[in-house]
Coordinates of C-alpha atoms in Angstrom, one line a residue:
M1 CA 0.0 -0.3 -0.2
L2 CA 2.0 3.6 -1.1
S3 CA 1.7 5.3 1.3
A4 CA 0.6 9.3 1.9
R5 CA 3.8 10.8 0.7
V6 CA 4.2 8.4 -2.5
K7 CA 0.8 9.4 -3.8
T8 CA 1.0 13.4 -2.9
L9 CA 4.6 13.2 -4.9
G10 CA 3.1 10.9 -7.9
A11 CA 0.6 13.2 -8.5
I12 CA 2.8 16.3 -8.7
L13 CA 5.7 14.5 -10.9
L14 CA 2.3 13.7 -12.8
V15 CA 0.4 17.3 -12.9
A16 CA 3.6 18.8 -13.5
C17 CA 5.1 16.0 -16.8
A18 CA 1.4 16.6 -18.4
G19 CA 1.4 20.1 -18.3
L20 CA 5.6 19.7 -20.0
I21 CA 3.9 17.4 -22.3
I22 CA 1.1 19.4 -23.7
A23 CA 3.2 23.0 -23.4
G24 CA 6.1 20.9 -25.4
A25 CA 3.1 19.6 -28.1
I26 CA 1.6 23.3 -28.8
T27 CA 4.6 25.2 -28.9
F28 CA 6.8 22.9 -30.8
S29 CA 3.4 22.0 -32.9
I30 CA 3.0 26.1 -33.8
Q31 CA 7.5 26.5 -34.4
Y32 CA 7.4 23.2 -37.0
A33 CA 4.1 25.2 -38.9
R34 CA 5.8 27.6 -39.1
S35 CA 8.9 25.9 -40.8
I36 CA 6.7 24.6 -42.9
D37 CA 5.4 27.8 -43.8
A38 CA 9.1 29.1 -44.5
V39 CA 10.2 26.3 -46.4
D40 CA 6.5 26.4 -48.9
D41 CA 6.6 30.3 -49.2
R42 CA 9.8 30.0 -50.4
L43 CA 9.1 27.3 -53.0
H44 CA 6.5 29.8 -54.0
S45 CA 8.8 32.3 -55.0
K46 CA 10.8 30.1 -56.3
V47 CA 8.5 29.6 -58.7
E48 CA 6.9 33.4 -59.4
S49 CA 10.3 33.9 -60.1
L50 CA 10.4 31.9 -63.1
R51 CA 11.5 33.6 -66.7
P52 CA 8.5 33.5 -69.2
H53 CA 9.0 31.1 -72.3
A54 CA 7.7 33.2 -74.7
D55 CA 11.2 32.8 -77.2
A56 CA 10.7 29.0 -75.9
E57 CA 10.7 26.7 -79.3
S58 CA 10.1 23.1 -77.1
V59 CA 9.3 22.5 -72.9
E60 CA 12.5 20.7 -72.7
A61 CA 14.2 24.0 -74.3
Y62 CA 12.6 26.2 -71.8
L63 CA 12.9 24.1 -68.9
D64 CA 17.2 23.7 -69.6
L65 CA 16.6 27.4 -69.6
I66 CA 15.6 28.5 -66.1
V67 CA 16.9 24.0 -64.8
S68 CA 20.7 25.0 -66.2
G69 CA 21.5 27.5 -64.2
Y70 CA 20.8 26.2 -61.1
L71 CA 23.8 26.3 -58.2
G72 CA 23.0 23.0 -56.6
A73 CA 22.6 23.3 -52.1
Q74 CA 22.9 20.5 -49.8
N75 CA 19.1 19.5 -49.0
E76 CA 17.4 21.8 -51.9
G77 CA 17.4 20.4 -56.0
V78 CA 15.6 21.2 -59.1
V79 CA 14.5 18.5 -62.5
G80 CA 13.3 18.8 -65.5
L81 CA 10.4 16.7 -66.5
V82 CA 9.2 15.4 -69.6
D83 CA 6.0 13.2 -70.3
G84 CA 7.6 12.4 -66.8
A85 CA 10.7 11.1 -67.0
P86 CA 13.5 13.3 -65.1
V87 CA 15.5 15.1 -68.6
V88 CA 16.8 18.3 -67.7
H89 CA 19.1 18.5 -64.9
P90 CA 21.0 21.6 -63.3
Y91 CA 25.0 21.9 -64.6
A92 CA 26.1 21.7 -62.4
G93 CA 24.5 19.1 -60.6
N94 CA 22.7 18.2 -57.5
Q95 CA 23.2 17.6 -54.6
F96 CA 20.4 16.5 -53.2
V97 CA 20.4 13.1 -54.6
D98 CA 16.5 12.7 -53.7
I99 CA 15.2 14.4 -56.9
D100 CA 15.4 11.9 -59.5
D101 CA 14.0 9.9 -56.0
P102 CA 10.4 8.1 -58.6
A103 CA 8.1 8.1 -55.3
L104 CA 9.5 11.8 -55.8
V105 CA 8.2 11.7 -59.0
S106 CA 5.4 10.2 -59.3
A107 CA 4.2 11.6 -56.4
A108 CA 4.7 15.0 -57.4
L109 CA 3.0 14.0 -61.3
A110 CA 0.2 12.6 -59.3
S111 CA -0.7 16.0 -58.5
L112 CA -0.3 17.8 -60.8
A113 CA -3.1 15.2 -61.9
R114 CA -5.9 15.8 -59.3
S115 CA -5.9 19.5 -59.4
S116 CA -7.9 21.7 -61.2
G117 CA -5.8 24.7 -62.2
S118 CA -3.0 25.6 -64.2
G119 CA -1.0 26.4 -60.9
P120 CA 2.0 25.3 -58.7
V121 CA 1.1 22.4 -56.6
L122 CA 3.1 21.6 -52.4
G123 CA 3.2 18.2 -51.1
T124 CA 4.8 16.1 -48.5
V125 CA 6.1 12.6 -49.8
P126 CA 8.7 10.0 -47.6
T127 CA 11.6 8.9 -49.6
D128 CA 14.2 6.5 -48.3
T129 CA 16.8 9.6 -46.7
G130 CA 13.6 11.1 -44.8
D131 CA 10.6 13.2 -46.1
V132 CA 10.4 15.9 -48.9
R133 CA 8.0 19.1 -49.2
Y134 CA 8.1 19.7 -53.5
I135 CA 6.4 22.2 -55.6
A136 CA 5.9 20.8 -58.8
Q137 CA 4.5 23.4 -61.7
G138 CA 3.3 22.6 -65.0
L139 CA 4.9 23.6 -68.6
R140 CA 2.7 23.6 -72.2
I141 CA 5.0 25.6 -75.0
P142 CA 2.6 26.6 -78.0
G143 CA 3.1 23.7 -81.2
D144 CA 5.3 21.0 -79.1
P145 CA 2.7 18.1 -77.9
A146 CA 5.8 17.3 -74.5
E147 CA 3.9 17.6 -71.0
G148 CA 7.0 19.4 -68.6
V149 CA 7.3 19.5 -65.5
Y150 CA 9.2 22.1 -63.3
L151 CA 10.0 20.3 -59.9
R152 CA 11.4 21.6 -57.2
A153 CA 12.4 19.7 -53.3
V154 CA 14.1 20.9 -49.9
D155 CA 14.6 17.9 -47.2
L156 CA 12.6 18.6 -44.8
D157 CA 14.8 17.0 -42.4
V158 CA 17.6 19.3 -42.4
E159 CA 15.7 22.6 -42.7
L160 CA 14.1 20.8 -39.7
T161 CA 16.8 20.4 -37.9
P162 CA 16.6 23.6 -35.5
V163 CA 13.2 22.6 -34.2
A164 CA 14.1 19.2 -33.6
A165 CA 17.6 20.4 -31.2
A166 CA 15.0 22.8 -29.3
I167 CA 12.6 19.5 -28.8
T168 CA 15.9 17.2 -27.4
T169 CA 17.0 20.5 -25.3
Y170 CA 13.2 20.7 -24.7
V171 CA 13.3 17.2 -23.1
L172 CA 16.3 17.4 -21.6
S173 CA 15.4 20.5 -19.7
A174 CA 12.3 18.5 -18.7
V175 CA 13.5 16.3 -17.1
A176 CA 16.1 18.7 -14.7
V177 CA 13.0 19.9 -14.0
M178 CA 10.6 16.7 -13.1
A179 CA 13.7 16.0 -11.3
A180 CA 14.9 19.2 -9.0
L181 CA 10.7 19.1 -9.1
G182 CA 10.9 15.5 -7.7
F183 CA 13.2 15.8 -5.2
A184 CA 12.3 19.6 -3.9
S185 CA 8.0 17.6 -3.2
W186 CA 9.5 15.4 -2.2
F187 CA 11.4 17.6 0.5
L188 CA 8.2 19.7 0.6
T189 CA 5.6 16.7 1.4
G190 CA 7.4 15.5 4.0
R191 CA 7.0 18.6 5.7
L192 CA 4.2 18.9 5.2
L193 CA 2.6 15.8 5.8
S194 CA 4.9 16.0 9.2
P195 CA 2.2 17.0 11.0
L196 CA -0.1 14.4 10.0
R197 CA 2.1 11.4 10.4
Q198 CA 2.2 13.3 14.5
L199 CA -0.8 13.1 14.5
R200 CA -1.2 9.4 13.5
E201 CA 1.2 8.7 16.1
A202 CA -0.7 10.4 18.8
A203 CA -3.7 9.4 17.9
D204 CA -2.1 5.5 18.5
A205 CA -0.8 6.5 21.7
V206 CA -4.3 7.9 23.4
S207 CA -5.8 5.1 25.4
F208 CA -7.3 5.5 28.3
D209 CA -4.8 4.4 30.1
D210 CA -2.9 7.5 29.1
L211 CA -4.5 10.3 27.6
G212 CA -1.5 13.2 28.2
T213 CA 0.0 12.6 24.8
R214 CA 0.0 15.5 22.0
V215 CA 1.0 17.1 19.0
P216 CA 3.1 19.6 18.8
E217 CA 1.2 23.1 18.0
E218 CA 3.6 24.5 14.7
G219 CA 3.2 26.9 12.0
D220 CA 0.0 28.4 11.2
H221 CA -1.8 27.3 7.8
E222 CA -4.7 24.3 8.3
I223 CA -2.9 21.5 9.1
A224 CA -1.9 23.3 12.6
D225 CA -5.3 24.1 13.2
L226 CA -6.1 21.0 13.3
S227 CA -3.7 19.6 15.6
R228 CA -4.6 22.2 17.5
T229 CA -8.3 21.9 17.6
M230 CA -6.9 17.3 17.8
N231 CA -5.3 19.1 21.7
S232 CA -8.5 20.6 22.6
M233 CA -10.0 17.9 21.7
L234 CA -7.9 15.5 24.0
D235 CA -7.9 17.8 26.8
R236 CA -11.6 17.2 26.5
L237 CA -11.1 13.6 26.3
E238 CA -8.7 13.2 29.2
T239 CA -10.9 15.9 31.5
S240 CA -14.5 13.5 30.6
V241 CA -12.9 10.3 31.8
S242 CA -11.0 12.2 34.4
S243 CA -13.8 13.1 35.9
Q244 CA -15.3 9.6 35.1
R245 CA -13.0 7.7 36.7
Q246 CA -14.1 10.1 39.8
L247 CA -17.0 10.1 39.7
L248 CA -16.5 5.9 39.6
D249 CA -13.9 6.2 42.6
D250 CA -16.7 8.6 44.8
I251 CA -19.4 5.4 43.8
R252 CA -17.3 2.8 45.0
H253 CA -16.2 4.7 48.1
E254 CA -19.8 6.3 49.5
L255 CA -21.5 2.8 48.0
K256 CA -18.3 0.9 50.0
T257 CA -20.3 1.6 53.4
P258 CA -23.7 0.8 53.8
I259 CA -22.7 -2.2 52.1
T260 CA -20.3 -3.3 54.9
I261 CA -22.4 -1.8 57.6
I262 CA -25.5 -3.6 56.2
R263 CA -23.1 -7.1 55.1
G264 CA -22.2 -6.8 59.5
H265 CA -25.2 -6.4 60.8
L266 CA -26.5 -9.3 58.7
E267 CA -23.4 -11.4 60.4
M268 CA -24.0 -10.5 63.5
M269 CA -27.9 -10.7 63.9
D270 CA -29.8 -13.7 66.1
V271 CA -31.8 -14.9 64.2
E272 CA -33.8 -15.7 67.3
D273 CA -34.5 -12.5 68.0
P274 CA -37.8 -11.4 66.4
A275 CA -36.6 -7.6 67.5
D276 CA -32.7 -7.9 66.8
V277 CA -33.9 -9.1 63.4
T278 CA -36.7 -6.3 63.6
G279 CA -33.6 -4.0 64.0
I280 CA -31.5 -4.9 61.6
R281 CA -34.4 -5.1 59.2
E282 CA -35.0 -1.1 59.6
M283 CA -31.8 0.0 59.6
G284 CA -31.6 -2.3 55.7
I285 CA -34.4 0.1 54.6
S286 CA -32.3 3.1 55.9
E287 CA -29.4 2.1 54.0
L288 CA -31.0 1.0 50.9
D289 CA -33.4 4.6 51.4
R290 CA -30.2 6.3 51.4
L291 CA -28.5 4.2 48.2
T292 CA -31.6 4.6 45.8
R293 CA -30.9 8.5 47.0
L294 CA -28.0 8.6 45.7
V295 CA -28.4 6.6 42.9
D296 CA -31.4 9.1 41.7
D297 CA -28.9 11.8 42.8
I298 CA -26.1 10.5 40.1
D299 CA -29.3 10.7 37.4
L300 CA -29.8 14.0 38.4
L301 CA -26.6 15.3 38.2
S302 CA -26.1 13.6 34.3
S303 CA -29.4 14.8 33.3
A304 CA -27.9 18.8 34.2
Q305 CA -24.4 18.4 32.7
G306 CA -26.2 16.8 29.7
D307 CA -28.0 20.2 27.0
Q308 CA -31.2 19.0 28.0
F309 CA -32.5 22.7 28.7
E310 CA -34.9 24.5 27.8
M311 CA -34.0 28.1 27.0
R312 CA -35.9 31.0 27.0
P313 CA -37.1 34.4 28.5
I314 CA -37.5 33.4 32.3
D315 CA -39.2 36.9 34.7
V316 CA -36.8 36.5 37.1
G317 CA -39.3 38.3 39.5
L318 CA -42.2 35.5 39.3
L319 CA -39.4 32.6 39.4
T320 CA -38.2 34.2 43.5
E321 CA -41.9 34.2 44.1
R322 CA -42.3 30.4 43.0
V323 CA -39.3 29.7 44.4
G324 CA -40.1 31.2 47.7
E325 CA -43.6 29.3 47.9
L326 CA -41.6 26.0 47.6
T327 CA -39.2 26.9 50.3
A328 CA -41.9 27.2 52.3
G329 CA -43.2 24.0 52.5
L330 CA -39.7 23.2 54.3
P331 CA -39.8 22.3 57.6
G332 CA -37.6 23.6 60.9
H333 CA -36.6 27.2 59.5
P334 CA -39.0 29.9 58.7
F335 CA -38.2 31.3 54.8
S336 CA -38.7 34.4 53.8
I337 CA -37.8 36.3 50.2
V338 CA -36.1 39.3 51.0
H339 CA -35.4 40.9 47.6
R340 CA -37.4 40.4 44.4
A341 CA -35.9 42.2 41.3
R342 CA -37.5 42.5 38.3
G343 CA -36.7 41.9 34.6
V344 CA -36.5 39.3 32.1
F345 CA -33.1 37.1 30.7
I346 CA -33.3 34.0 29.4
G347 CA -32.5 30.6 31.0
D348 CA -34.4 26.7 32.5
A349 CA -36.8 27.6 34.7
D350 CA -37.3 23.8 35.7
R351 CA -33.6 23.3 36.4
L352 CA -33.3 26.5 38.3
T353 CA -35.7 26.5 39.7
Q354 CA -34.1 23.0 40.8
A355 CA -30.6 24.2 42.1
W356 CA -32.4 26.9 43.8
L357 CA -34.0 24.4 45.8
Q358 CA -31.0 22.4 46.3
L359 CA -29.4 25.3 48.2
A360 CA -32.4 26.6 49.8
E361 CA -32.1 22.2 51.5
N362 CA -29.1 22.9 51.7
A363 CA -29.6 26.0 53.9
A364 CA -32.1 23.6 56.7
K365 CA -30.1 20.6 56.4
Y366 CA -26.8 21.7 57.5
T367 CA -27.9 24.7 60.1
P368 CA -29.7 25.2 63.6
A369 CA -33.4 24.3 63.8
G370 CA -34.9 27.7 64.0
S371 CA -33.7 29.8 62.4
P372 CA -34.3 32.0 59.2
V373 CA -33.4 31.5 56.0
E374 CA -33.9 34.6 53.1
I375 CA -33.7 34.3 49.4
G376 CA -33.5 36.4 47.2
S377 CA -32.8 37.7 43.2
E378 CA -31.2 40.3 42.0
L379 CA -30.8 42.0 38.4
D380 CA -27.5 44.4 38.0
G381 CA -26.3 45.1 34.4
N382 CA -26.2 41.8 31.6
E383 CA -26.0 39.5 35.2
V384 CA -28.7 37.9 37.1
R385 CA -28.2 37.0 40.8
L386 CA -30.0 34.1 41.8
W387 CA -29.4 33.3 46.0
V388 CA -30.0 31.5 49.9
R389 CA -28.8 33.0 53.0
D390 CA -28.7 31.0 56.3
H391 CA -27.5 32.2 59.7
G392 CA -25.7 28.3 60.1
A393 CA -21.6 27.5 60.8
G394 CA -21.2 29.7 57.0
I395 CA -18.1 27.6 55.5
P396 CA -14.4 27.5 56.1
P397 CA -12.5 29.8 53.5
A398 CA -10.4 27.1 52.2
S399 CA -13.7 24.6 51.3
R400 CA -15.5 26.6 49.5
R401 CA -14.3 25.4 46.0
R402 CA -14.6 21.8 47.6
I403 CA -17.5 21.2 48.7
F404 CA -19.1 21.7 45.4
Q405 CA -16.7 18.5 44.8
R406 CA -19.4 15.1 44.2
F407 CA -19.2 13.4 47.4
A408 CA -17.8 16.5 48.8
R409 CA -18.9 17.2 52.8
V410 CA -17.6 20.5 54.9
D411 CA -19.0 17.7 58.5
T412 CA -18.7 14.3 58.1
N413 CA -20.8 13.3 59.9
R414 CA -23.1 11.2 58.5
S415 CA -26.4 11.4 60.1
I416 CA -26.9 14.1 58.2
G417 CA -28.8 12.8 55.8
G418 CA -27.3 13.1 51.9
S419 CA -25.5 11.7 49.4
G420 CA -23.0 14.6 48.8
L421 CA -24.2 15.4 45.7
G422 CA -26.1 18.9 45.3
L423 CA -24.1 21.4 45.3
A424 CA -22.5 19.8 42.2
I425 CA -25.9 19.6 40.9
V426 CA -25.9 23.0 41.5
E427 CA -22.8 23.8 39.4
A428 CA -23.4 21.8 37.0
I429 CA -26.6 23.8 36.3
A430 CA -24.8 26.8 36.2
H431 CA -22.1 26.0 34.3
A432 CA -24.3 24.5 31.4
H433 CA -26.0 28.6 31.6
E434 CA -22.7 29.4 31.1
G435 CA -22.9 30.9 35.1
S436 CA -20.8 30.0 38.0
C437 CA -22.2 28.8 41.7
D438 CA -20.6 30.4 44.4
V439 CA -20.8 31.0 48.8
T440 CA -19.5 33.8 50.8
D441 CA -20.0 35.0 54.1
T442 CA -23.6 36.9 55.7
P443 CA -23.2 39.4 57.4
G444 CA -23.2 38.4 61.4
G445 CA -22.6 34.9 60.4
G446 CA -23.6 31.8 57.5
A447 CA -22.8 31.5 54.0
T448 CA -24.7 33.0 51.1
F449 CA -24.7 31.4 48.2
T450 CA -24.8 32.7 44.7
I451 CA -25.6 31.7 41.0
H452 CA -24.6 33.9 39.0
V453 CA -26.2 33.7 35.4
P454 CA -25.1 36.0 32.5
A455 CA -29.3 38.5 31.5
G456 CA -28.9 39.0 28.1
Q457 CA -30.6 41.6 26.2
Y458 CA -33.7 41.8 27.4
P459 CA -35.6 44.5 28.9
A460 CA -38.7 44.6 31.5
P461 CA -41.6 42.9 30.5
A462 CA -44.5 45.2 29.6
V463 CA -46.9 42.2 28.6
P464 CA -48.3 38.6 30.2
T465 CA -44.5 36.5 29.8
P466 CA -45.1 32.7 31.0
V467 CA -42.9 31.1 33.0
R468 CA -42.4 27.2 33.7
A469 CA -41.1 26.8 37.3
G470 CA -41.0 23.4 38.2
D471 CA -44.6 21.9 37.3
V472 CA -46.4 25.0 37.0
V473 CA -46.6 27.2 34.8
L474 CA -47.2 30.9 36.4
Q475 CA -48.1 34.3 34.1
R476 CA -49.1 37.0 35.7
E477 CA -49.0 41.3 34.8
A478 CA -45.6 42.9 34.9
T479 CA -45.4 45.7 37.3
T480 CA -44.5 49.7 36.0

């Protein structure tokens, strides 16, 4: 199987060779035609310059008058034919020996016989020594029944020698050009295809165990762009695989504890003691419920990281009221709306409601019972902020980024329910909106979690605007 380099080189040389052949054929066809035209013009001029025959007594005498004084040339000759036979030759003789060639004489006589006029005829005939170009002029003298022919011929091989030499030079030059082109093309195609070879080698080296291979990014051409694109793809693939591995490690760690607890209690259970069986049954169901919540949260996180989002205009004030109504049902804490923004932004109301409620549930779960929790929204320029403020112990600054990782906890107390995926789900929803989620201190103690979402260029609505939040479609008139 031929390599891409060999195929590319072959294509370049094939196109170059075809171009040289076509250019040479056109050039030398024109030169050949011009050389033939020059010979024809010379032959015509010789015939037109013949002396008149008014005082000639016979055809042979007239032919002797116009032929005998010719000085022989190496590649040109003349002869007088009487009744088809060469009778009159120059006194100095003809150096052009083919002038008496039977093939030449027969061709000249046949051309005159086919000619319907009295003018000269031109033709080319091959002989034993090469092609000959001739002109034949029929002659008649009143009172002489003989038929005369003035025949002049030129050796085309000699006349076309400069053209043949030029063709030879062109061929040799073309061969040299093709050799130089082949060498240069081999070098250049090697340089051009080198990034592709590196891409292939990098692709061969990539595996799930080693995703660190990268392709050198050199130059500003399309192949360099391809290298940068592939490196970007490998970065995303490495991030995705690393994330999946971390998720599997985290899930394995989270599943190990309840499985160990259930197995240990089952091994130590006294099957003869109904109270012990009942207690272990309740404990097993509790742990299985926690595993079910973990699976549900993993599925929720997967969907939050996907692209199944319904983006459309949302009235931030109505969304705030809806979340306030939903948080009122959370037990153990008084929830209140302390600030309600006005305006419209683009987003998925269902997902944002889900993330906002997750922050509210976290605040209720990790703060002392009875402490107040506030929610609010702000629209400032091109950003919408949806926040939840509690008055608990707060989050240490060193842990504020870690808590958004999967299964991360500041408080490792297992008595607090949850899978450890809630804040990871919130951040995934924020990232899907090209936003973010962060945590800051609440004045007086506690933590404030804020979802930041780009607002887009949408003015406050002047007509009723439907906004989907949860499973309820809200529609109210915007106040002015």
